[in-house]
Short mmCIF file of C-alpha atoms (C1' of nucleotides) in Angstrom, two decimals:
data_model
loop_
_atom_site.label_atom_id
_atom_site.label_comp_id
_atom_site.label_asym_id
_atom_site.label_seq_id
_atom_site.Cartn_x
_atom_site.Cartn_y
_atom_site.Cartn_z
CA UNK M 17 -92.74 20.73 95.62
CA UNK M 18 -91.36 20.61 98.99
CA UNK M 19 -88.80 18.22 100.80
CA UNK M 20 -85.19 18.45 100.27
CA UNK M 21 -84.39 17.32 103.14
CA UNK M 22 -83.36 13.88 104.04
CA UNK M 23 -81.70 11.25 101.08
CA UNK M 24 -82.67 8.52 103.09
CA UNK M 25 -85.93 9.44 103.44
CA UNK M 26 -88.56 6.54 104.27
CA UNK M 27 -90.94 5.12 101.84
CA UNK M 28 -93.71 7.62 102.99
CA UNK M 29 -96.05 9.35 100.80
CA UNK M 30 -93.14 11.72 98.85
CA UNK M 31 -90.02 10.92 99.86
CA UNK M 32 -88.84 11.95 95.77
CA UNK M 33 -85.19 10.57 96.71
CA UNK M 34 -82.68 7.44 97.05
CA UNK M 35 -83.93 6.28 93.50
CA UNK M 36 -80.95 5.94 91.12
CA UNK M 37 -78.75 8.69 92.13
CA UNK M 38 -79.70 9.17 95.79
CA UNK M 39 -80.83 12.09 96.01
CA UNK M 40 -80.40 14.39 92.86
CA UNK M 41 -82.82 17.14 93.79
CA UNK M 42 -80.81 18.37 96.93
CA UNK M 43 -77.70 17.69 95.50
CA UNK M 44 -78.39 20.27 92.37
CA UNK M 45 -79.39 22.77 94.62
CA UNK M 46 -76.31 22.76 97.07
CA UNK M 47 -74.25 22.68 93.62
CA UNK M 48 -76.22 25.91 92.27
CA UNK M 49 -75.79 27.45 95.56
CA UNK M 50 -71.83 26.95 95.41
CA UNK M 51 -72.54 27.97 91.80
CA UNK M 52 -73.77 30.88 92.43
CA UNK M 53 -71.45 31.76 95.28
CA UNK M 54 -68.34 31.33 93.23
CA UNK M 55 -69.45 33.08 90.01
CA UNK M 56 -72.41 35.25 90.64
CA UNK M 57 -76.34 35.19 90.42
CA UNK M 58 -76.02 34.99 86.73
CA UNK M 59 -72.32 32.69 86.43
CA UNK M 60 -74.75 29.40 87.19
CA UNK M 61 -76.05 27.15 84.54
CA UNK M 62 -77.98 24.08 84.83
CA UNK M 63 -75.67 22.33 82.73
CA UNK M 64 -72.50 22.80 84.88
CA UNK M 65 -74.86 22.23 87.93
CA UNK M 66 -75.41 18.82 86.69
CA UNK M 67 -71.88 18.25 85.76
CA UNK M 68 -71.29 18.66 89.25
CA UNK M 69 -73.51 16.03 89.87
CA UNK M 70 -72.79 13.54 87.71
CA UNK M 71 -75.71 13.27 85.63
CA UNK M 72 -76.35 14.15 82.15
CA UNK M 73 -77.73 18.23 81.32
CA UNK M 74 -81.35 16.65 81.10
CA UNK M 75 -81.64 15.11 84.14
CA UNK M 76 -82.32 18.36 86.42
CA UNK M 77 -85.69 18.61 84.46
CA UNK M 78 -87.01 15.46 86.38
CA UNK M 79 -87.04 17.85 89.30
CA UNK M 80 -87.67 21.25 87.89
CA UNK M 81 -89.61 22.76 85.59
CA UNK M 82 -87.06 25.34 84.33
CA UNK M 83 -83.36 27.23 85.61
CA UNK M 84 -85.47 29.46 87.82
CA UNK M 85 -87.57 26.90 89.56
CA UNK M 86 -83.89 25.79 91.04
CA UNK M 87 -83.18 29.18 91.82
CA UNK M 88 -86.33 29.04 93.65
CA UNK M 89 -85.33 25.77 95.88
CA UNK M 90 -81.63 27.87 96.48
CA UNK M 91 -83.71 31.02 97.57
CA UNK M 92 -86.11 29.05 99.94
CA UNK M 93 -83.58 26.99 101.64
CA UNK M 94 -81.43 30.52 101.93
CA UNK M 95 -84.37 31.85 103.65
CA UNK M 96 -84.76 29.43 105.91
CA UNK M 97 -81.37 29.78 107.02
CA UNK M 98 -81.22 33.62 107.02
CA UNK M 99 -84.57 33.19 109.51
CA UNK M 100 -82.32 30.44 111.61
CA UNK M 101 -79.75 32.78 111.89
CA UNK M 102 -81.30 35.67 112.87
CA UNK M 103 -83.66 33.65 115.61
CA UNK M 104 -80.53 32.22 117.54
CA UNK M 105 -78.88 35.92 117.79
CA UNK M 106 -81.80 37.07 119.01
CA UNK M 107 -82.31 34.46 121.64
CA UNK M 108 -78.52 34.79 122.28
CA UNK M 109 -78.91 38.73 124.40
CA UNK M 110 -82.37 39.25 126.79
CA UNK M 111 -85.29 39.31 125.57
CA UNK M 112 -86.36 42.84 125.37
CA UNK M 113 -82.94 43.96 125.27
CA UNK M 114 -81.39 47.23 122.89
CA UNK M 115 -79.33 43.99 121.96
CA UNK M 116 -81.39 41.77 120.92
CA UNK M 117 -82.39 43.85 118.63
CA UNK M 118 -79.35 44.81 117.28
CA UNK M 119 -78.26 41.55 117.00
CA UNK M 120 -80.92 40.13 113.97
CA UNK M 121 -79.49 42.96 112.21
CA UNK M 122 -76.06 41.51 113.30
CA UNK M 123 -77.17 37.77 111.75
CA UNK M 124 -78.61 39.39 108.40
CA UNK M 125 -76.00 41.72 107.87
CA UNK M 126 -73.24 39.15 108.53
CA UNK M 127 -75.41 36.24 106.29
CA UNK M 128 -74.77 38.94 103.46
CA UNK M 129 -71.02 39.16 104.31
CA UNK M 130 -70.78 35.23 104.46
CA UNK M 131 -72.91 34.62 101.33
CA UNK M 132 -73.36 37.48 99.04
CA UNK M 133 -73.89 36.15 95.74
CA UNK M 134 -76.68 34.13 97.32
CA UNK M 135 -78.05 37.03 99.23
CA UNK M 136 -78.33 38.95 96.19
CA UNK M 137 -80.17 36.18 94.68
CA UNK M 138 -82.55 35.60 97.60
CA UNK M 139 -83.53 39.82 96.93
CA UNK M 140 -82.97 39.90 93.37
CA UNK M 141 -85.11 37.14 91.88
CA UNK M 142 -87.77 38.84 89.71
CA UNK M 143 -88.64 36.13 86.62
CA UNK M 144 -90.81 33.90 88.04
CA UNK M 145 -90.69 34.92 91.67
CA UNK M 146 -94.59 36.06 90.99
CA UNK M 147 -96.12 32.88 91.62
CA UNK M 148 -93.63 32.36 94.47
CA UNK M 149 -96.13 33.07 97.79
CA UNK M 150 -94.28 31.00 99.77
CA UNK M 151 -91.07 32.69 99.11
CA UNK M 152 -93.08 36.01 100.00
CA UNK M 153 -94.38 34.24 103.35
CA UNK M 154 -90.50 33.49 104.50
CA UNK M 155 -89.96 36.42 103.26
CA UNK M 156 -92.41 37.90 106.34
CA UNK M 157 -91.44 35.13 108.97
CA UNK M 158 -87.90 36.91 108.86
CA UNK M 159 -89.48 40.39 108.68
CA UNK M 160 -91.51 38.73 111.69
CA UNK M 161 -88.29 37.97 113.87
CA UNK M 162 -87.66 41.89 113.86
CA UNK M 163 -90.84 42.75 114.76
CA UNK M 164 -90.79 40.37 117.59
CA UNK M 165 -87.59 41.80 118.88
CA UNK M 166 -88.79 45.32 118.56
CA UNK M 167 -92.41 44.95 120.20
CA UNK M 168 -90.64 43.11 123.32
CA UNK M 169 -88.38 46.03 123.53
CA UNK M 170 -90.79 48.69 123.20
CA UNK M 171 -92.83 46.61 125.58
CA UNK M 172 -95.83 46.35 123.06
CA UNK M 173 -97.94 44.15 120.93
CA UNK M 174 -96.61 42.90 118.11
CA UNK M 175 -99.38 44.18 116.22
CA UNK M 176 -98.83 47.90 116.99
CA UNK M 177 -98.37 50.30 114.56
CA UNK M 178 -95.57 51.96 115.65
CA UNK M 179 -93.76 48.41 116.22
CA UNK M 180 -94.22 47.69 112.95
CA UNK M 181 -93.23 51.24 111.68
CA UNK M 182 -90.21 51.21 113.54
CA UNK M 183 -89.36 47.20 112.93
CA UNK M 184 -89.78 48.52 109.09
CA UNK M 185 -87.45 51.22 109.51
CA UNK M 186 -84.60 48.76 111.34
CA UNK M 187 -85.27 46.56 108.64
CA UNK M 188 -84.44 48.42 105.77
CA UNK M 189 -81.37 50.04 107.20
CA UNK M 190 -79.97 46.40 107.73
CA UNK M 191 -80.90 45.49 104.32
CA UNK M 192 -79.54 49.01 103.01
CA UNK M 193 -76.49 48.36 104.72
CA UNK M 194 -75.95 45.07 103.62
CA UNK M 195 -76.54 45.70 100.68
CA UNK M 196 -73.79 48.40 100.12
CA UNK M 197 -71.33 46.36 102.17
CA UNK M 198 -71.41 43.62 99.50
CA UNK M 199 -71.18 46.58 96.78
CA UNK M 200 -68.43 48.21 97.85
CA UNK M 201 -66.52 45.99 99.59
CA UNK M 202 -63.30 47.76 100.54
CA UNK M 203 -64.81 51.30 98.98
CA UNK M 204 -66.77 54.24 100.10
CA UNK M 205 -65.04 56.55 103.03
CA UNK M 206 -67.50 55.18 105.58
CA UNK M 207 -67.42 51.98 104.52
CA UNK M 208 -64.85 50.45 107.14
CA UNK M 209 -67.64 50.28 110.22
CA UNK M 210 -67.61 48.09 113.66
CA UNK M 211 -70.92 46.40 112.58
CA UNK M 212 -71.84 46.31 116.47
CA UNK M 213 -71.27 49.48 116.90
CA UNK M 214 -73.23 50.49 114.24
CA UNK M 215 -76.40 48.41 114.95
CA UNK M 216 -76.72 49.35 118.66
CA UNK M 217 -76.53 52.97 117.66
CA UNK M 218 -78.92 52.21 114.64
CA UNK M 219 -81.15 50.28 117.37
CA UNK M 220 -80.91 53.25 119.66
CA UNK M 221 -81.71 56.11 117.66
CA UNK M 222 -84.78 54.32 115.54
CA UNK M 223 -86.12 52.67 118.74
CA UNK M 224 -86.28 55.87 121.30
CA UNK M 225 -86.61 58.63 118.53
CA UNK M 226 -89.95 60.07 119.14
CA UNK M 227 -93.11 58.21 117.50
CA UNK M 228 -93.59 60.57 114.55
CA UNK N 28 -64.31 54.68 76.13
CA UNK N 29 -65.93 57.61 77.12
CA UNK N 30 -68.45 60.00 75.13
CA UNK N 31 -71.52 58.44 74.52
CA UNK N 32 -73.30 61.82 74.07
CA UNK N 33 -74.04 63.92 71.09
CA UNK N 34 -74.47 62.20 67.29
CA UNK N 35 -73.57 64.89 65.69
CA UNK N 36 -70.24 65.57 67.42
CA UNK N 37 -67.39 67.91 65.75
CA UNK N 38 -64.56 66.13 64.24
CA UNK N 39 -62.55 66.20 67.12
CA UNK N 40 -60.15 63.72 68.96
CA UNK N 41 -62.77 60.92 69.70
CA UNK N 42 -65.97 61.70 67.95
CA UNK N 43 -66.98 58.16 68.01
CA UNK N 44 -70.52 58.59 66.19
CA UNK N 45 -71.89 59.29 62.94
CA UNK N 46 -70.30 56.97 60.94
CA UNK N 47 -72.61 54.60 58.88
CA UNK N 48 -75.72 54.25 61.35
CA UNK N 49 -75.86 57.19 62.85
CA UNK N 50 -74.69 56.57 66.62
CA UNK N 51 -75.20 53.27 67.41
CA UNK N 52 -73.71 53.26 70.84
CA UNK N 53 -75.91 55.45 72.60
CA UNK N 54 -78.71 53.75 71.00
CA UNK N 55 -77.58 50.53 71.67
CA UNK N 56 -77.78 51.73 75.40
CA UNK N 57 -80.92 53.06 75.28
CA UNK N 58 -82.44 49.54 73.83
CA UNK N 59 -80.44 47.58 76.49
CA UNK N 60 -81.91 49.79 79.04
CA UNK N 61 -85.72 49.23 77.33
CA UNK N 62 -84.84 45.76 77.70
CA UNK N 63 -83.54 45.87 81.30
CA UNK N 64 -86.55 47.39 82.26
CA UNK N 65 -89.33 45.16 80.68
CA UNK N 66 -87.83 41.97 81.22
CA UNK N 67 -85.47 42.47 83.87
CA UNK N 68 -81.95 42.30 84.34
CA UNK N 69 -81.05 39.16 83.20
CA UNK N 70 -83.71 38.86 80.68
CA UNK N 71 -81.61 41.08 77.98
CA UNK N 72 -79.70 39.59 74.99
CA UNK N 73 -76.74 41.33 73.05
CA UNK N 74 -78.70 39.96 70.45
CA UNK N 75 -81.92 41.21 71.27
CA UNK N 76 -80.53 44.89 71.43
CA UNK N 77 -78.74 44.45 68.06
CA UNK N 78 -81.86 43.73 66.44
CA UNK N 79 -83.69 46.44 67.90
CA UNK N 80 -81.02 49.12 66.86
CA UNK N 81 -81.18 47.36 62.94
CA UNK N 82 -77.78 46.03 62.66
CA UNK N 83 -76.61 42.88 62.85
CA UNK N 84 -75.78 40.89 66.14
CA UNK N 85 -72.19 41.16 65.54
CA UNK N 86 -71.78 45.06 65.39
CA UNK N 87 -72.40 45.98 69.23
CA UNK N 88 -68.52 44.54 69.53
CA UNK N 89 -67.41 47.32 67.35
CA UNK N 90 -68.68 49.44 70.55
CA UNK N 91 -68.46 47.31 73.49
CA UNK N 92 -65.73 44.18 74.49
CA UNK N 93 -68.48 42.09 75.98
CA UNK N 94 -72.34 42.20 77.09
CA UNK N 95 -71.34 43.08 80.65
CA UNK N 96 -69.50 46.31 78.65
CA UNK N 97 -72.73 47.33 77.78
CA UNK N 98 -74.48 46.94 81.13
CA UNK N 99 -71.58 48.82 82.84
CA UNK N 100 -72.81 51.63 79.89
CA UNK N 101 -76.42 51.34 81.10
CA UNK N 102 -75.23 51.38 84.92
CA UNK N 103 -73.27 54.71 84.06
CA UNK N 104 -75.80 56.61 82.59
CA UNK N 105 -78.47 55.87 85.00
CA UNK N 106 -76.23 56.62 88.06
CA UNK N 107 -75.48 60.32 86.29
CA UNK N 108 -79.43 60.64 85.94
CA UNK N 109 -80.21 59.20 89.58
CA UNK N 110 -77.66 61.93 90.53
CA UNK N 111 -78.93 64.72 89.02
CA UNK N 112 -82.32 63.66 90.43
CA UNK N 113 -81.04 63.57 93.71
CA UNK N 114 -79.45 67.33 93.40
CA UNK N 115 -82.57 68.51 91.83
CA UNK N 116 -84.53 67.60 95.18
CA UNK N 117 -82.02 68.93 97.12
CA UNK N 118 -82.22 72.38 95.35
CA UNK N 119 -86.47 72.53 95.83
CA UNK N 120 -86.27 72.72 99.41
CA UNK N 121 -84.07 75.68 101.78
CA UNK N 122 -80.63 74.68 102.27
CA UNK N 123 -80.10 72.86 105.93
CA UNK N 124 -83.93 72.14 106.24
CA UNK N 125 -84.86 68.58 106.96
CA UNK N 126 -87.17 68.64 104.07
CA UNK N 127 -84.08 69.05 101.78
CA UNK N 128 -82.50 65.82 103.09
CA UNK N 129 -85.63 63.60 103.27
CA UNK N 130 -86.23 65.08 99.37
CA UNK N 131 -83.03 63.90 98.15
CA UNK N 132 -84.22 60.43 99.83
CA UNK N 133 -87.47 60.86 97.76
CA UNK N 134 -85.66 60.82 94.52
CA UNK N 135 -84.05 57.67 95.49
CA UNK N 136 -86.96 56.03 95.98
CA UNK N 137 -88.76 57.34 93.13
CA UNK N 138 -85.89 56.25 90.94
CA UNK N 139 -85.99 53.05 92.26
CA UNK N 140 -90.01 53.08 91.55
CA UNK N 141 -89.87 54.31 88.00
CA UNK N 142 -87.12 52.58 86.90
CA UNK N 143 -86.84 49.13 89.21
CA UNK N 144 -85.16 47.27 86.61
CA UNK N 145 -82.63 49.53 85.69
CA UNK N 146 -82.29 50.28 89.70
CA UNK N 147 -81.73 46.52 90.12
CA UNK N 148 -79.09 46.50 87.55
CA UNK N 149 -77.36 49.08 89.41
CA UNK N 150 -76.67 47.62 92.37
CA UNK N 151 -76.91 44.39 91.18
CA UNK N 152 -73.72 44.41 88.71
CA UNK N 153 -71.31 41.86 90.05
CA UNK N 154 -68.95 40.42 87.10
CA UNK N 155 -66.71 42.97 85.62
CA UNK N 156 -68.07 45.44 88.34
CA UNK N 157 -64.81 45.35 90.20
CA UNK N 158 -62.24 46.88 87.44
CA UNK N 159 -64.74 49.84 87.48
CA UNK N 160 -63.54 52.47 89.25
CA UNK N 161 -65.78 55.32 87.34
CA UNK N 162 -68.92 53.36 88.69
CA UNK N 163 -67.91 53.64 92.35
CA UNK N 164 -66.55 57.46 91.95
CA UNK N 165 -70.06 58.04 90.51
CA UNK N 166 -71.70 55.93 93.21
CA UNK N 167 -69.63 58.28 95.85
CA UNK N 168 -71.08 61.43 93.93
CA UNK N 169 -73.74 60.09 94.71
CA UNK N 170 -73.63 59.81 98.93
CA UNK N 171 -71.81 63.25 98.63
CA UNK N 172 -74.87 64.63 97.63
CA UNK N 173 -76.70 63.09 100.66
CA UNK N 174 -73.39 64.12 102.80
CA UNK N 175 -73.91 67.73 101.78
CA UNK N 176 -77.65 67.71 102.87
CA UNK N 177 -76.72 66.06 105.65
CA UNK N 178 -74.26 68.42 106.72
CA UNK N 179 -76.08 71.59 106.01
CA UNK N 180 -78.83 70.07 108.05
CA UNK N 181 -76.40 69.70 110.76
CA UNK N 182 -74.77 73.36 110.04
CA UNK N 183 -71.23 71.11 110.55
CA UNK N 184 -68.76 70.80 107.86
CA UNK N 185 -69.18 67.75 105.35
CA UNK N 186 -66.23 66.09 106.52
CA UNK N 187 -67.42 65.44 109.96
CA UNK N 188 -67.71 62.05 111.02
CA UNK N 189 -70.82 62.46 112.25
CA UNK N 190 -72.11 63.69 109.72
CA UNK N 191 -70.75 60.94 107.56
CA UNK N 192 -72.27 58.65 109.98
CA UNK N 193 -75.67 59.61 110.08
CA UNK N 194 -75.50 60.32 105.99
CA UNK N 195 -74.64 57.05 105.59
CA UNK N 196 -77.43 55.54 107.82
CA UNK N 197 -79.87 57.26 105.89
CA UNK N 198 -78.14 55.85 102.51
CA UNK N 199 -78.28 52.97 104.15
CA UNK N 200 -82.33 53.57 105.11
CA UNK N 201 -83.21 54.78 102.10
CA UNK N 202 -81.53 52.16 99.87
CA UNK N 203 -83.00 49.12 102.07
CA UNK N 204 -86.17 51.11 101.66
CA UNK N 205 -85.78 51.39 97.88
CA UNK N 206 -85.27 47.64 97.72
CA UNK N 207 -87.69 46.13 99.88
CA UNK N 208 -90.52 48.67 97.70
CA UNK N 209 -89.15 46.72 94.49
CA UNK N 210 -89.27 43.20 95.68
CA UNK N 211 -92.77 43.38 97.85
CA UNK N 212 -94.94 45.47 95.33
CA UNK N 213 -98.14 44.82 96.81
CA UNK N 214 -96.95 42.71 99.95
CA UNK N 215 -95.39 42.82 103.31
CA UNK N 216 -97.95 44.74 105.80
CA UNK N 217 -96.39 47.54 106.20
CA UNK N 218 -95.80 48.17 102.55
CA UNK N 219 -98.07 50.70 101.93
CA UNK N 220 -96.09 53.21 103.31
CA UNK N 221 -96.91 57.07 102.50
CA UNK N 222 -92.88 57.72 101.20
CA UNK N 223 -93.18 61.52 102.12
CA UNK N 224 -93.97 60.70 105.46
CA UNK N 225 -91.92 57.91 105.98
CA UNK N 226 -88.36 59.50 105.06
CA UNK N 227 -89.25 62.66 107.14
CA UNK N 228 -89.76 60.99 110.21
CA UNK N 229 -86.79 58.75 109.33
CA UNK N 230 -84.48 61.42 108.26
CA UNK N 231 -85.71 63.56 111.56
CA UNK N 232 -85.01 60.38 113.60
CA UNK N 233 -81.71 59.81 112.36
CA UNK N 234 -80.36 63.66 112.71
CA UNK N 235 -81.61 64.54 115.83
CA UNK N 236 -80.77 60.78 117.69
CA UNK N 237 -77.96 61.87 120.49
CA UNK N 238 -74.40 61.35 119.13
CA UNK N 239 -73.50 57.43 119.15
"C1'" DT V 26 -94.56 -11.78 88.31
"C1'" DG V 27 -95.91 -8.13 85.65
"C1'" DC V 28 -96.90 -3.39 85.41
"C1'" DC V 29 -96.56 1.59 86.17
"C1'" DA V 30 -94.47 5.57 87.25
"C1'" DA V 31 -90.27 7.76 88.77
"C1'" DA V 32 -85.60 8.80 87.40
"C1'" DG V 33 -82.03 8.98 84.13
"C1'" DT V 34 -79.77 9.02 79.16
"C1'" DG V 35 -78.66 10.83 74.47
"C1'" DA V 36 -79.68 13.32 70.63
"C1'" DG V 37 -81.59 17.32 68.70
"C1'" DT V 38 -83.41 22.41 68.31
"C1'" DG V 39 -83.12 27.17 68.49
"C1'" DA V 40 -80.97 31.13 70.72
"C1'" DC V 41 -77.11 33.36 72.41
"C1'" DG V 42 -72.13 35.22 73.15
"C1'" DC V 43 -68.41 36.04 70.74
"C1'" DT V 44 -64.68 35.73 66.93
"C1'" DA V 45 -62.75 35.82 62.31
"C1'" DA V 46 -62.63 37.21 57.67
"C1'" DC V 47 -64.29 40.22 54.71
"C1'" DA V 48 -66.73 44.69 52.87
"C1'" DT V 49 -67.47 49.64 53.01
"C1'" DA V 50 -67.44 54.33 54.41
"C1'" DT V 51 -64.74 58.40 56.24
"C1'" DG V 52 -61.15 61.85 57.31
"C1'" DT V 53 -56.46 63.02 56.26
"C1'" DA V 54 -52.43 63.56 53.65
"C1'" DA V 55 -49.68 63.13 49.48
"C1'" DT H 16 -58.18 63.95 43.49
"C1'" DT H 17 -56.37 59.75 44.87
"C1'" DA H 18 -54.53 56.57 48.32
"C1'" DC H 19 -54.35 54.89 52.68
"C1'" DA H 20 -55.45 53.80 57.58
"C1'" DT H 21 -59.06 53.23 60.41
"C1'" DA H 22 -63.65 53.03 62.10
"C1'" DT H 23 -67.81 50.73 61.29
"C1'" DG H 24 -70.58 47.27 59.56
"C1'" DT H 25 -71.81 42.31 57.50
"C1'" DT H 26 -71.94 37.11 57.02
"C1'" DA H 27 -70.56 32.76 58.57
"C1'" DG H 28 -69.35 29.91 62.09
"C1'" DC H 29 -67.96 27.83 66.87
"C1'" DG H 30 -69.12 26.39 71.40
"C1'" DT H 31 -72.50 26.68 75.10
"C1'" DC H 32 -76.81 26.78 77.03
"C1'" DA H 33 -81.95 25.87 78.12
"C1'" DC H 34 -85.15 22.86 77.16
"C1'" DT H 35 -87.75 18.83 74.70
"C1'" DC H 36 -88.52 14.20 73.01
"C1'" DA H 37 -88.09 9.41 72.61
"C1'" DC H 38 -86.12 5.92 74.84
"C1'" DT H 39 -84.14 2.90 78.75
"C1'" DT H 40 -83.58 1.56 83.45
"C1'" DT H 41 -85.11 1.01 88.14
"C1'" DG H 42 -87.86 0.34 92.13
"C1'" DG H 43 -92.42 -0.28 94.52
"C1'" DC H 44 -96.51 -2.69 94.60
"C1'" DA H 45 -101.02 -5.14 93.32
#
DNA sequence: TGCCAAAGTGAGTGACGCTAACATATGTAA
DNA sequence: TTACATATGTTAGCGTCACTCACTTTGGCA
């Protein structure tokens, strides 16, 4: 299940690559990821997927049950990104700082911008995303990140309610705003917005409006 | 293209219905929709809705160019119901009060709730989205409605940017919100999250935060 | 060296999207 | 009423896709 990593992996107990092709299972993911940049979530087949890599239609089914267990691997190594992403901008202002903050909402928001048909996919998976619980855990490590950023500027635990109330509330205004910055790209009155501008004063008013 | 109301229409420039089945269009929506709902948004099949209205799998084309045709019919009439939903909250509470603007934010939510695949679908239409330009007028009837709450709230005319601003964070809030209820059902910590609550303390943050 | 399991192939199945050619009902006009 | 144009429906068929099965090839290892 996990590991796609390294195609010249050594002979350890799964390294799963460098057997005929060199390292098929990686390689079908990055081609359903361009996949499903270029044509949309649903614009992917397995069949084209393995065009792109040179093996016959069958072949992916050596490394995946079915079309949504690769859609799984695209959404996990998404997620790790998105989570890389939005650690380095926080670690990029003062810890603590209104910045800081605003600037995981900068990573996420601009991940969307870079990769939208993939960020659609990493929130709209629904067949088969059930038995996913490790998608659901990186799903919380990035949810974490916030949280981290928010308790350190509202000088409190991590665990505290109202960190986590307000973390929620940053949270979902970056993913609502992502969100309808993919939809309507050039639409909407309000839609042309400094993003920095608009996630410091986002920061501002969730972080020092009174706990409620 | 338009009309996909009454069966029994009068004879006049584009009745559209009643001819041999009865009004297959509108029921050809209303299966797609059943469809959209149980098995999610990709898991519908022209085919599949054919068969449920009793025709055969060829006679949806008589109504509809392609499958994405359909959806766009789907996204249409859902965005007119989420609408009126929206206004109907609106109208429960005293013009200006905050309770009127975190209401209209309730029926969001609760559309989202009731209806997740259809709410998916929604915002999830990609191909053949863009030459759509009654979708994104109806999604901007849509934020007027939270505009004009907004601006009542604010007692300042709906054009102000500040009111646009702060509607459009709480679209933004609210939407995010919506999402992140879909995807995490029973998961993410702070998930349980009484909605009532939650959108008045976010809709009383967001209003009263100093001007940004 | 011989064996097993991993990794790949090719052919086949059933479903789907969509088109083409044909059949039938309906409103309008001669 | 009859004739026609058009809207609506049907059947048959094409190409694609997801997925399976039987088979071959390859590499690691006892």
């Amino acid at each position: 299940m996990p590991d796609e990593t390294q195609p010249s992996a050594s002979p350890g107990v799964t390294p799963k690559a460098a057997y005929h092709h060199g390292d098929l299972r990686a390689q079908l993911i990055t081609a359903v990821r361009e996949l499903v940049e270029t044509h949309g979530p649903d614009g992917f087949s397995v069949s084209e997927a393995a065009r792109r890599a040179g093996v016959s239609s069958a072949a992916p089914y050596k490394h995946f049950k079915d079309r949504h267990e690769i859609l799984r691997g695209v959404v996990s190594e998404a997620m790790d990104r998105l989570r890389a992403a939005m650690e380095a901008g926080a670690a990029s202002y003062p810890v603590g700082s209104l910045e800081a903050v605003a600037t995981v909402g900068r990573a996420y928001v601009e991940f969307a911008k870079a990769e939208p048909g993939v960020f659609r996919l990493v929130f709209g998976l629904t067949e088969g995303h059930e038995n996913a619980p490790d998608l659901l855990a990186k799903g919380e490590g990035c949810f974490g990140v916030v949280v981290q950023a928010v308790a350190a500027c509202l000088d409190l635990p991590p665990g505290d309610r109202d960190v986590q109330r307000r973390a929620y509330m940053l949270w979902s205004l970056v993913h609502g705003h992502s969100f309808l910055n993919i939809d309507m790209k050039t639409k909407v009155t309000t839609a042309e917005i400094d993003d920095w501008a608009y996630l410091m004063a986002v920061s501002r008013a969730i972080l020092t409006a009174p706990e409620g």
